[in-house]
C-alpha cells in the first residue's frame, strides 16, 4: 500500500519537476527579455526597428548607434553624446563612495566597541535616516547648496550622496562589527593600543568582506541615482542617469530608438559589471539593507 | 618586557587618557551632526514650509496654517497620485511576493543550474530605474514594441497600448517595477527557505505529509518574518517611486500616472507651489514612517532580548 503511494508520488514528481523547470526557464526568459531587446536593437539601423521586429536579430549589424550614444547624440542642446556625463558620474561616485564608506566604518566601530550611554538612540536615528523619502529634504538641501555656493557642482552632489549614504554604511559596519569579539579590542586596549591603532590593526584587517559589500551598495545606489542628480546638478555636473533620461525623453527630433538602447546599456554597464564580477557581495548588501538581523 | 614599555606611557600621560576616552565620540560626532541637520533639521524645515505660504522660494513671513494640506487633499492631481500609489503598491507588493516566493520554492527543489538561474533573476536589481524605464517604455510602445512584434508575426488584431491609455498606464509601471524587484524578493525568500530546520520537514515526511501540505502548513508559515521584511522594503520603495515613472511616462498621459513623489517634484519646482510641495512631502514621510518605525522598533527591540 505504502509502496504504491510512493510510486505515485515519484511519478507525480517527475511530472511536477518538468513543470518546475519550464516555469523557471520561462521566468529566466522574462528577466532576460528587456536586456535582449536593448542589446539587439542597439545594433540595428533605425529603419530596421521601425519596420522590422523588435525581437529579431539585426539583418544589418552596426555599431553606429553606440558611437552616436557615446559621443555625438543630442542631449539637451548639445550634440556631445553621453561621454561627458559618464565622466561626471565617475567624478561624483568615487569620492562619495569613499567618504561614506570610511565614515560608516568608523561609526560602526564606535557604536559597537566604544559603547556609551545613548548609543542606541544615535544608531536608531541614523538607521531611520536610511528610509526617509528624499522629497522631504529636497527644498532645504537646494537652499544649503545655494548658500554654500555648491549648487550645480559635482562637489555638492558628492556631499549630498555621502551624507544620505551614511545611514546605510553605518548600519552595515555596525552589524558586522557587532559579531567581532570585543575581548580582542579590550585586550589591545590594556596593552596600550590607541583608538585608531585598534581600528587599523585589529578590525580593519578582517573587514574585507563588509568593505566590499558597502562599496558595492553605495556605488550601485549613487551611480543609479536620479532624484538628487536631476534636482541638484548644473550644466557642468549632470550625471549619466539624468542625461540618459534627457536623451530618451527629449521631445524634439526623430526618436532614435537604437541610440536610446545603446545609451541605456552604457548607463547600466558599470553596475552590471560590478554585479557580474561580485554578485555574491551585491546580494549580501541587499539582504543586509533589508533584513536587519 | 614588551608589556612594561607599552603600559608605561599610558600610566604617565593621564591627561591623554581622557582624550582617548573622548575620541570615540569625537569621531562619531560629525556624522551624527550631519544626520541631525540634513535629515531631522531638514524635516523640521520642510514641516515649517508646509505651514507657510511659500511659492517660488521659502517664505516664512506668511503663515497659512493647514491651508496647504487642505488644498492638497482637494487637488485632483494629488487624489490621482494617491489612487495610483494604492493601485501600484498593492499590485507591486502582492505580485512581487507571489513571484518571489514561487521562484524561491521552485529553486529550492535541488534544481540543476540554480547557480545559473539565480543571477539571471536578480540582475535587474543592479540597474537604474531609468534604464529599466527606457527598456520597458519602448518595449511596450505600440508603434515599435510588443504590439508591433505580434502584428508582424501575423496576429493582426493584437492590441496592447496600455502605456498610451490613461486608465491603464499605471499598470505598465507595475509590470516594469515587478520585473526589477521580484528577483530580489526571491533572494530573500530563498535565504529564508534555506534557514528552515530540516528536522521539522523530515518529521512531517515521516508522518506522511505530502510535499504540498508541508509547504502550505509548515514552511510558508515559517516565512512570516520574510514576508514582513519584503513588505516593508517594497512598500517603502513604492511610496518613493519616482525615477521609473519619470522615465516611462513622466506622469502621462496627462496626469494619469502621477505618484506622490512626482506630485511633490512638479508642484515644488514646476508650478512654484512650494508650500503644497512641502505638505505632500510631509504626507509621504508620514506614510513611510508609519510602516518603518514599528518595524525597526520590533527588529531592534527583539535583538536586545
Coordinates of C-alpha atoms in Angstrom, one line a residue:
Chain A
X1 CA 0.0 0.0 0.0
X2 CA 2.6 2.5 1.1
X3 CA 4.9 1.3 -1.8
X4 CA 2.1 2.1 -4.3
X5 CA 1.5 5.6 -3.0
X6 CA 5.3 6.2 -3.1
X7 CA 5.2 5.1 -6.7
X8 CA 2.5 7.6 -7.5
X9 CA 4.5 10.3 -5.7
X10 CA 7.6 9.7 -7.7
X11 CA 5.8 9.5 -11.0
X12 CA 4.0 12.6 -10.0
X13 CA 7.2 14.3 -9.0
X14 CA 8.8 13.7 -12.4
X15 CA 5.8 15.5 -14.0
X16 CA 5.9 18.2 -11.3
X17 CA 9.7 18.6 -11.8
X18 CA 9.2 19.1 -15.5
X19 CA 6.7 21.9 -14.8
X20 CA 9.1 23.5 -12.3
X21 CA 11.9 23.5 -14.9
X22 CA 9.6 25.0 -17.5
X23 CA 8.4 27.7 -15.1
X24 CA 11.9 28.6 -14.0
X25 CA 13.1 28.8 -17.6
X26 CA 10.1 30.9 -18.7
X27 CA 11.0 33.4 -15.9
X28 CA 14.6 33.4 -16.9
X29 CA 13.4 34.5 -20.4
X30 CA 11.1 37.1 -18.8
X31 CA 14.0 38.6 -16.9
X32 CA 16.4 38.5 -19.9
X33 CA 13.9 39.8 -22.5
X34 CA 14.4 43.5 -21.9
X35 CA 18.2 43.2 -21.9
X36 CA 18.0 41.2 -25.1
X37 CA 15.7 43.8 -26.6
X38 CA 18.1 46.6 -25.7
X39 CA 21.2 44.8 -26.9
X40 CA 19.7 43.5 -30.2
X41 CA 18.1 46.8 -31.1
X42 CA 21.2 48.9 -30.2
X43 CA 23.0 47.1 -33.0
X44 CA 20.4 47.7 -35.7
X45 CA 19.9 50.7 -38.1
X46 CA 16.8 52.8 -37.2
X47 CA 14.8 51.7 -40.2
X48 CA 15.0 48.1 -39.1
X49 CA 13.5 48.9 -35.8
X50 CA 10.6 50.9 -37.2
X51 CA 9.7 48.4 -40.0
X52 CA 11.1 45.2 -38.6
X53 CA 10.5 43.2 -35.4
X54 CA 12.0 44.2 -32.1
X55 CA 12.7 40.6 -31.1
X56 CA 14.5 39.8 -34.4
X57 CA 18.3 39.7 -34.7
X58 CA 19.7 42.6 -36.8
X59 CA 19.8 41.9 -40.5
X60 CA 22.4 44.6 -40.9
X61 CA 24.7 44.8 -37.9
X62 CA 26.0 48.2 -37.0
X63 CA 27.8 49.8 -34.0
X64 CA 26.9 53.3 -35.2
X65 CA 24.2 53.7 -32.5
X66 CA 26.8 53.0 -29.8
X67 CA 29.2 55.5 -31.3
X68 CA 26.5 58.1 -31.5
X69 CA 25.2 57.5 -27.9
X70 CA 28.8 57.8 -26.6
X71 CA 30.0 60.9 -28.4
X72 CA 27.6 62.6 -30.8
X73 CA 23.9 62.2 -29.7
X74 CA 21.9 65.3 -29.0
X75 CA 21.4 65.7 -25.2
X76 CA 19.6 68.8 -24.2
X77 CA 21.0 71.4 -26.6
X78 CA 24.4 69.9 -27.1
X79 CA 25.4 67.1 -29.5
X80 CA 28.1 65.7 -27.3
X81 CA 26.8 62.2 -26.5
X82 CA 26.8 60.6 -23.1
X83 CA 30.6 60.7 -22.6
X84 CA 30.9 63.9 -20.6
X85 CA 28.0 62.8 -18.3
X86 CA 29.6 59.4 -17.8
X87 CA 32.7 61.2 -16.6
X88 CA 30.6 63.4 -14.3
X89 CA 29.1 60.3 -12.8
X90 CA 32.5 58.8 -12.2
X91 CA 33.8 62.0 -10.6
X92 CA 30.7 62.1 -8.4
X93 CA 30.6 58.4 -7.4
X94 CA 34.2 57.8 -6.4
X95 CA 34.6 60.4 -3.7
X96 CA 31.0 59.9 -2.4
X97 CA 31.5 56.2 -2.0
X98 CA 34.9 56.6 -0.4
X99 CA 33.7 59.3 2.1
X100 CA 30.5 57.5 3.1
X101 CA 32.3 54.1 3.5
X102 CA 35.2 55.5 5.6
X103 CA 32.8 57.4 7.9
X104 CA 30.5 54.4 8.1
X105 CA 33.3 52.1 9.2
X106 CA 34.4 54.5 11.9
X107 CA 30.8 54.9 13.1
X108 CA 30.2 51.2 13.2
X109 CA 33.4 50.8 15.1
X110 CA 32.4 53.4 17.7
X111 CA 28.9 52.1 18.0
X112 CA 29.9 48.6 18.8
X113 CA 33.3 48.7 20.5
X114 CA 33.1 52.0 22.4
X115 CA 29.6 52.0 23.6
X116 CA 28.3 54.9 25.5
X117 CA 25.1 56.0 27.1
X118 CA 22.5 56.7 24.4
X119 CA 24.4 54.9 21.6
X120 CA 21.3 53.0 20.7
X121 CA 19.4 56.3 20.2
X122 CA 22.2 57.6 18.0
X123 CA 22.1 54.4 16.0
X124 CA 18.3 54.4 15.8
X125 CA 18.3 58.0 14.4
X126 CA 20.9 57.1 11.8
X127 CA 19.1 54.0 10.8
X128 CA 15.7 55.8 10.4
X129 CA 17.5 58.3 8.2
X130 CA 18.0 55.5 5.6
X131 CA 14.4 55.3 4.9
X132 CA 13.2 58.9 4.6
X133 CA 11.6 59.9 1.3
X134 CA 14.2 62.2 -0.1
X135 CA 11.5 64.6 -1.3
X136 CA 11.4 65.8 2.3
X137 CA 15.0 67.1 2.2
X138 CA 15.0 68.4 -1.4
X139 CA 14.0 72.0 -0.7
X140 CA 16.3 72.7 2.3
X141 CA 19.2 70.8 0.5
X142 CA 18.8 73.0 -2.5
X143 CA 18.8 76.0 -0.1
X144 CA 22.0 74.9 1.7
X145 CA 23.8 74.1 -1.6
X146 CA 22.8 77.5 -2.8
X147 CA 24.0 79.3 0.3
X148 CA 27.4 77.5 0.3
X149 CA 27.9 78.1 -3.4
X150 CA 27.9 74.4 -4.1
X151 CA 24.7 74.4 -6.2
X152 CA 25.1 72.8 -9.5
X153 CA 28.6 71.5 -8.8
X154 CA 29.9 67.9 -8.6
X155 CA 31.2 68.7 -5.1
X156 CA 27.7 69.5 -4.0
X157 CA 26.4 66.2 -5.3
X158 CA 29.3 64.3 -3.7
X159 CA 28.4 65.8 -0.3
X160 CA 24.7 65.1 -0.7
X161 CA 25.3 61.5 -1.7
X162 CA 27.9 60.9 1.1
X163 CA 25.6 62.3 3.8
X164 CA 22.5 60.4 2.8
X165 CA 24.5 57.3 2.4
X166 CA 25.8 57.4 6.0
X167 CA 22.8 55.7 7.5
X168 CA 23.3 52.6 5.4
X169 CA 27.1 52.4 5.6
X170 CA 26.9 52.8 9.4
X171 CA 24.3 50.1 9.5
X172 CA 26.4 47.7 7.5
X173 CA 29.6 48.2 9.6
X174 CA 27.8 48.2 12.9
X175 CA 26.1 44.8 12.2
X176 CA 29.4 43.4 11.0
X177 CA 31.5 44.6 13.9
X178 CA 28.8 43.5 16.4
X179 CA 29.9 40.0 15.7
X180 CA 33.6 40.8 16.1
X181 CA 34.9 39.6 19.5
X182 CA 35.1 42.6 21.8
X183 CA 37.6 40.8 24.0
X184 CA 40.3 41.3 21.4
X185 CA 39.6 45.0 21.5
X186 CA 39.7 45.1 25.3
X187 CA 43.0 43.1 25.3
X188 CA 44.6 45.5 22.9
X189 CA 43.4 48.4 25.0
X190 CA 45.0 47.0 28.1
X191 CA 48.2 46.6 26.1
X192 CA 48.0 50.4 25.4
X193 CA 46.8 50.4 21.8
X194 CA 45.1 53.6 20.9
X195 CA 41.6 54.1 19.5
X196 CA 42.9 54.3 15.9
X197 CA 45.5 51.6 16.3
X198 CA 42.9 49.2 17.4
X199 CA 40.8 50.1 14.4
X200 CA 43.6 49.9 11.9
X201 CA 45.5 46.8 13.3
X202 CA 42.6 44.7 14.6
X203 CA 39.3 45.5 13.0
X204 CA 40.3 46.7 9.6
X205 CA 42.3 43.6 8.6
X206 CA 39.2 41.5 8.9
X207 CA 36.8 44.0 7.4
X208 CA 37.4 43.0 3.8
X209 CA 34.0 41.4 3.0
X210 CA 32.0 44.2 4.6
X211 CA 34.0 46.9 2.9
X212 CA 33.3 45.2 -0.5
X213 CA 29.6 44.9 0.4
X214 CA 29.4 48.6 1.4
X215 CA 31.3 49.9 -1.6
X216 CA 29.2 47.9 -4.0
X217 CA 26.0 49.0 -2.3
X218 CA 27.0 52.7 -2.3
X219 CA 28.4 52.5 -5.8
X220 CA 25.2 51.0 -7.2
X221 CA 22.9 53.4 -5.4
X222 CA 24.8 56.5 -6.2
X223 CA 25.5 55.6 -9.8
X224 CA 21.8 54.8 -10.3
X225 CA 20.5 57.8 -8.5
X226 CA 18.2 60.1 -10.5
X227 CA 16.4 62.2 -7.9
X228 CA 19.4 64.1 -6.5
X229 CA 21.1 64.3 -9.9
X230 CA 18.1 65.9 -11.5
X231 CA 17.4 68.2 -8.6
X232 CA 20.9 69.5 -7.8
X233 CA 23.1 69.2 -10.9
X234 CA 24.0 72.2 -13.0
X235 CA 25.1 72.5 -16.6
X236 CA 28.6 71.0 -15.9
X237 CA 27.6 68.4 -13.4
X238 CA 24.7 66.4 -14.9
X239 CA 25.1 62.7 -14.0
X240 CA 24.6 59.9 -16.5
X241 CA 21.1 58.8 -15.5
X242 CA 19.8 62.3 -15.9
X243 CA 21.5 62.7 -19.3
X244 CA 20.1 59.4 -20.4
X245 CA 16.6 60.5 -19.4
X246 CA 17.1 63.7 -21.3
X247 CA 18.3 61.8 -24.4
X248 CA 15.3 59.5 -24.4
X249 CA 12.6 61.9 -23.4
X250 CA 13.5 64.9 -25.4
X251 CA 10.5 65.9 -27.5
X252 CA 12.4 67.3 -30.4
X253 CA 13.7 65.5 -33.5
X254 CA 13.5 61.9 -34.6
X255 CA 13.3 59.2 -31.9
X256 CA 16.5 57.2 -32.4
X257 CA 15.5 54.1 -30.5
X258 CA 18.7 52.3 -31.3
X259 CA 20.7 55.2 -29.8
X260 CA 18.5 55.2 -26.8
X261 CA 19.1 51.5 -26.2
X262 CA 22.8 51.8 -26.7
X263 CA 22.8 54.7 -24.2
X264 CA 20.8 52.7 -21.7
X265 CA 23.3 49.9 -21.8
X266 CA 26.2 52.3 -21.4
X267 CA 24.5 53.7 -18.3
X268 CA 23.8 50.2 -17.0
X269 CA 27.2 48.7 -17.8
X270 CA 29.3 49.8 -14.7
X271 CA 26.8 48.4 -12.2
X272 CA 26.1 45.3 -14.3
X273 CA 29.9 44.6 -14.4
X274 CA 30.1 45.0 -10.7
X275 CA 27.2 42.7 -10.3
X276 CA 28.6 40.0 -12.6
X277 CA 32.1 40.2 -11.0
X278 CA 30.9 40.2 -7.4
X279 CA 27.3 39.2 -7.3
X280 CA 27.7 37.4 -4.0
X281 CA 28.6 40.6 -2.2
X282 CA 25.9 42.5 -4.1
X283 CA 23.2 40.2 -2.8
X284 CA 24.7 40.3 0.7
X285 CA 24.4 44.1 0.7
X286 CA 20.7 43.9 -0.5
X287 CA 20.0 41.4 2.3
X288 CA 21.8 43.5 4.9
X289 CA 19.8 46.5 3.8
X290 CA 16.5 44.7 4.0
X291 CA 16.8 42.3 7.0
X292 CA 18.3 44.0 10.0
X293 CA 19.4 40.7 11.5
Chain B
X1 CA 59.4 43.5 28.9
X2 CA 57.2 44.4 26.0
X3 CA 54.4 44.7 28.4
X4 CA 56.2 47.2 30.5
X5 CA 57.1 49.5 27.6
X6 CA 53.6 49.6 26.2
X7 CA 51.8 50.2 29.5
X8 CA 54.3 52.7 30.8
X9 CA 53.3 55.7 28.7
X10 CA 49.7 55.3 29.4
X11 CA 50.3 55.5 33.1
X12 CA 52.4 58.6 32.8
X13 CA 50.2 60.6 30.4
X14 CA 47.0 60.6 32.4
X15 CA 45.5 63.7 30.6
X16 CA 45.8 61.9 27.3
X17 CA 43.7 59.1 28.6
X18 CA 40.8 61.4 28.9
X19 CA 41.3 62.5 25.3
X20 CA 41.4 58.8 24.4
X21 CA 38.1 58.4 26.2
X22 CA 36.5 61.3 24.3
X23 CA 38.0 60.2 20.9
X24 CA 35.2 57.7 20.0
X25 CA 32.6 60.4 20.5
X26 CA 34.7 63.0 18.6
X27 CA 34.9 60.5 15.7
X28 CA 31.1 59.8 15.7
X29 CA 30.1 63.4 16.2
X30 CA 30.5 64.8 12.7
X31 CA 28.4 62.0 11.1
X32 CA 25.8 62.3 13.7
X33 CA 25.7 66.1 13.4
X34 CA 25.3 65.8 9.6
X35 CA 22.4 63.4 10.0
X36 CA 20.8 65.6 12.7
X37 CA 21.0 68.6 10.4
X38 CA 20.5 67.2 7.0
X39 CA 17.8 64.7 7.9
X40 CA 16.0 65.8 11.1
X41 CA 16.7 69.5 10.8
X42 CA 15.5 69.4 7.2
X43 CA 12.4 67.5 8.1
X44 CA 11.6 70.3 10.6
X45 CA 12.4 72.9 7.9
X46 CA 10.1 71.2 5.4
X47 CA 7.5 70.9 8.1
X48 CA 7.5 74.7 8.7
X49 CA 7.4 75.3 4.9
X50 CA 4.2 73.2 4.7
X51 CA 2.5 75.7 7.0
X52 CA 3.8 78.7 5.1
X53 CA 2.6 80.5 2.0
X54 CA 5.9 79.7 0.2
X55 CA 5.5 79.8 -3.6
X56 CA 8.8 80.1 -5.6
X57 CA 11.1 80.4 -2.7
X58 CA 10.9 79.6 1.0
X59 CA 9.0 82.3 2.7
X60 CA 8.5 82.3 6.4
X61 CA 6.7 85.7 6.6
X62 CA 3.2 84.4 5.8
X63 CA 1.6 81.6 7.7
X64 CA -1.3 79.8 6.3
X65 CA -1.9 77.1 8.9
X66 CA -3.2 73.9 7.5
X67 CA -4.3 75.6 4.3
X68 CA -1.6 73.8 2.2
X69 CA -2.9 70.4 3.4
X70 CA -6.5 71.4 2.7
X71 CA -5.6 72.5 -0.8
X72 CA -3.5 69.3 -1.3
X73 CA -6.3 67.0 -0.4
X74 CA -8.7 68.9 -2.6
X75 CA -6.4 68.9 -5.6
X76 CA -7.4 66.3 -8.2
X77 CA -3.7 65.6 -9.1
X78 CA -3.0 64.7 -5.5
X79 CA -6.0 62.4 -5.4
X80 CA -4.8 60.8 -8.7
X81 CA -1.4 60.4 -7.1
X82 CA -2.8 58.7 -4.0
X83 CA -5.1 56.4 -6.1
X84 CA -2.1 55.5 -8.3
X85 CA 0.0 54.8 -5.2
X86 CA -2.7 52.5 -3.9
X87 CA -3.0 50.5 -7.1
X88 CA 0.7 50.5 -7.7
X89 CA 1.8 49.5 -4.2
X90 CA -0.9 46.7 -3.7
X91 CA -0.1 45.1 -7.1
X92 CA 3.6 45.6 -6.7
X93 CA 3.8 44.1 -3.2
X94 CA 1.4 41.2 -3.9
X95 CA 2.8 40.2 -7.3
X96 CA 6.5 40.6 -6.2
X97 CA 5.8 38.5 -3.1
X98 CA 4.0 35.8 -5.1
X99 CA 6.6 35.5 -7.9
X100 CA 9.4 35.8 -5.3
X101 CA 8.0 33.0 -3.1
X102 CA 7.1 30.8 -6.1
X103 CA 10.6 31.1 -7.7
X104 CA 12.3 30.6 -4.3
X105 CA 10.3 27.4 -3.6
X106 CA 10.9 26.1 -7.2
X107 CA 14.6 26.9 -7.0
X108 CA 14.8 25.1 -3.6
X109 CA 13.9 21.8 -5.2
X110 CA 17.6 20.8 -5.9
X111 CA 17.4 22.3 -9.3
X112 CA 20.2 21.7 -11.7
X113 CA 21.6 25.0 -12.9
X114 CA 20.4 27.0 -9.9
X115 CA 23.7 28.9 -9.9
X116 CA 23.0 29.9 -13.4
X117 CA 19.3 30.9 -13.0
X118 CA 19.6 32.8 -9.7
X119 CA 21.8 35.6 -11.0
X120 CA 19.5 36.0 -14.1
X121 CA 16.5 36.6 -11.7
X122 CA 18.5 39.1 -9.7
X123 CA 20.4 41.2 -12.2
X124 CA 17.6 43.8 -12.7
X125 CA 18.3 45.0 -9.2
X126 CA 21.6 46.3 -10.3
X127 CA 20.1 48.5 -13.0
X128 CA 19.0 52.1 -12.6
X129 CA 15.2 52.6 -12.7
X130 CA 15.9 55.0 -15.6
X131 CA 17.5 52.1 -17.6
X132 CA 14.6 49.8 -16.7
X133 CA 12.2 52.6 -17.7
X134 CA 13.8 53.1 -21.1
X135 CA 13.7 49.4 -21.9
X136 CA 10.1 48.9 -20.9
X137 CA 8.9 52.2 -22.4
X138 CA 10.0 51.2 -25.8
X139 CA 9.2 47.5 -25.4
X140 CA 5.6 48.4 -24.5
X141 CA 5.3 51.2 -27.1
X142 CA 2.6 50.3 -29.6
X143 CA 4.5 51.7 -32.5
X144 CA 7.6 49.6 -32.3
X145 CA 7.3 47.3 -29.3
X146 CA 5.2 44.3 -28.3
X147 CA 2.1 45.2 -30.3
X148 CA 4.2 45.7 -33.4
X149 CA 6.0 42.4 -32.9
X150 CA 2.8 40.4 -32.5
X151 CA 1.3 42.1 -35.6
X152 CA 4.4 41.4 -37.7
X153 CA 4.1 37.7 -36.6
X154 CA 0.7 37.7 -38.2
X155 CA -1.6 38.4 -35.2
X156 CA -3.1 41.4 -37.0
X157 CA -5.7 42.2 -34.4
X158 CA -3.3 42.1 -31.4
X159 CA -3.6 45.3 -29.5
X160 CA -1.6 46.4 -26.4
X161 CA -1.4 50.1 -25.9
X162 CA -1.8 50.4 -22.1
X163 CA 1.2 52.8 -21.9
X164 CA -0.8 55.3 -24.0
X165 CA -4.1 54.9 -22.2
X166 CA -4.8 57.0 -19.1
X167 CA -6.8 54.2 -17.4
X168 CA -4.1 51.5 -17.9
X169 CA -0.8 53.3 -18.0
X170 CA -0.2 52.8 -14.3
X171 CA -0.3 49.0 -14.8
X172 CA 2.6 49.2 -17.3
X173 CA 4.7 50.8 -14.5
X174 CA 3.7 47.9 -12.2
X175 CA 5.0 45.5 -14.9
X176 CA 8.4 47.2 -15.1
X177 CA 8.7 47.6 -11.3
X178 CA 7.8 43.9 -10.7
X179 CA 10.4 43.0 -13.3
X180 CA 13.0 45.0 -11.4
X181 CA 12.3 43.9 -7.9
X182 CA 10.8 40.4 -7.9
X183 CA 14.2 38.7 -8.2
X184 CA 15.3 40.4 -5.0
X185 CA 12.2 39.2 -3.2
X186 CA 13.1 35.7 -4.5
X187 CA 16.5 36.0 -3.0
X188 CA 15.0 37.0 0.4
X189 CA 12.7 34.0 0.4
X190 CA 15.4 31.6 -0.8
X191 CA 17.6 32.7 2.2
X192 CA 14.6 32.1 4.4
X193 CA 13.9 28.7 3.0
X194 CA 17.5 27.6 3.3
X195 CA 17.3 28.5 7.0
X196 CA 14.4 26.2 7.7
X197 CA 15.3 23.4 10.1
X198 CA 15.5 20.1 8.1
X199 CA 14.4 18.1 11.2
X200 CA 10.9 19.6 11.1
X201 CA 10.5 18.7 7.5
X202 CA 11.8 15.1 8.0
X203 CA 9.4 14.6 10.9
X204 CA 6.5 15.8 8.8
X205 CA 7.5 13.5 6.0
X206 CA 7.6 10.5 8.4
X207 CA 4.2 11.4 9.5
X208 CA 3.1 11.0 5.9
X209 CA 2.5 14.7 5.0
X210 CA 2.7 15.4 1.2
X211 CA 5.1 18.0 -0.1
X212 CA 2.2 20.4 -0.8
X213 CA 1.0 20.1 2.8
X214 CA 4.5 20.5 4.2
X215 CA 4.8 23.8 2.3
X216 CA 1.4 25.0 3.0
X217 CA 1.2 24.1 6.7
X218 CA 4.8 24.3 7.8
X219 CA 7.3 26.1 5.6
X220 CA 5.2 29.0 4.3
X221 CA 4.0 29.9 7.8
X222 CA 7.7 29.9 8.9
X223 CA 8.4 32.5 6.2
X224 CA 6.4 35.1 8.1
X225 CA 9.4 37.3 9.0
X226 CA 10.5 37.3 5.4
X227 CA 7.0 38.3 4.3
X228 CA 7.2 41.2 6.7
X229 CA 10.7 42.3 5.5
X230 CA 9.6 42.1 1.9
X231 CA 6.5 44.1 2.7
X232 CA 8.4 46.8 4.4
X233 CA 11.1 47.1 1.7
X234 CA 8.6 47.0 -1.2
X235 CA 6.1 49.4 0.5
X236 CA 8.8 52.0 1.1
X237 CA 10.1 51.6 -2.4
X238 CA 6.5 52.1 -3.7
X239 CA 5.9 55.2 -1.8
X240 CA 9.2 56.7 -3.1
X241 CA 8.6 55.6 -6.7
X242 CA 9.7 58.4 -8.9
X243 CA 12.5 57.6 -11.3
X244 CA 10.7 54.8 -13.0
X245 CA 7.6 56.9 -13.6
X246 CA 9.6 59.8 -15.0
X247 CA 11.5 57.5 -17.4
X248 CA 8.4 55.6 -18.6
X249 CA 5.6 58.1 -18.8
X250 CA 6.7 61.3 -17.0
X251 CA 3.3 61.2 -15.3
X252 CA 1.4 60.9 -18.6
X253 CA -0.7 60.5 -20.5
X254 CA -2.0 63.8 -19.0
X255 CA -1.7 63.3 -15.2
X256 CA -2.7 59.6 -15.3
X257 CA 0.5 58.2 -13.8
X258 CA 1.3 60.8 -11.2
X259 CA 2.6 59.5 -7.9
X260 CA 3.1 61.4 -4.7
X261 CA 6.8 61.8 -5.4
X262 CA 6.1 63.1 -8.8
X263 CA 3.5 65.5 -7.4
X264 CA 6.0 66.9 -4.9
X265 CA 8.6 67.5 -7.6
X266 CA 6.2 69.0 -10.2
X267 CA 4.4 71.3 -7.7
X268 CA 7.5 72.5 -5.9
X269 CA 9.8 73.1 -8.8
X270 CA 7.5 73.2 -11.8
X271 CA 4.5 75.1 -10.5
X272 CA 6.1 77.2 -7.8
X273 CA 3.8 75.8 -5.1
X274 CA 6.5 75.2 -2.6
X275 CA 4.1 75.2 0.4
X276 CA 1.9 72.4 -1.2
X277 CA 5.0 70.6 -2.3
X278 CA 6.3 70.6 1.3
X279 CA 2.9 69.4 2.6
X280 CA 3.0 66.5 0.1
X281 CA 6.5 65.5 1.2
X282 CA 5.4 65.5 4.8
X283 CA 2.5 63.2 4.0
X284 CA 4.9 60.9 2.1
X285 CA 7.2 60.8 5.1
X286 CA 4.3 60.0 7.5
X287 CA 3.3 57.1 5.3
X288 CA 6.8 55.7 5.3
X289 CA 7.3 56.2 9.0
X290 CA 4.0 54.5 9.7
X291 CA 5.5 51.4 8.1
X292 CA 9.2 51.7 9.0
X293 CA 9.1 52.9 12.6
X294 CA 7.2 49.9 14.1
X295 CA 9.3 47.6 12.0
X296 CA 12.6 49.0 13.1
X297 CA 11.4 49.1 16.7
X298 CA 10.4 45.4 16.7
X299 CA 13.7 44.5 14.9
X300 CA 16.0 46.4 17.3
X301 CA 13.9 45.6 20.4
X302 CA 13.7 41.9 19.5
X303 CA 17.5 41.7 19.2
X304 CA 18.2 43.0 22.7
X305 CA 16.3 40.2 24.4

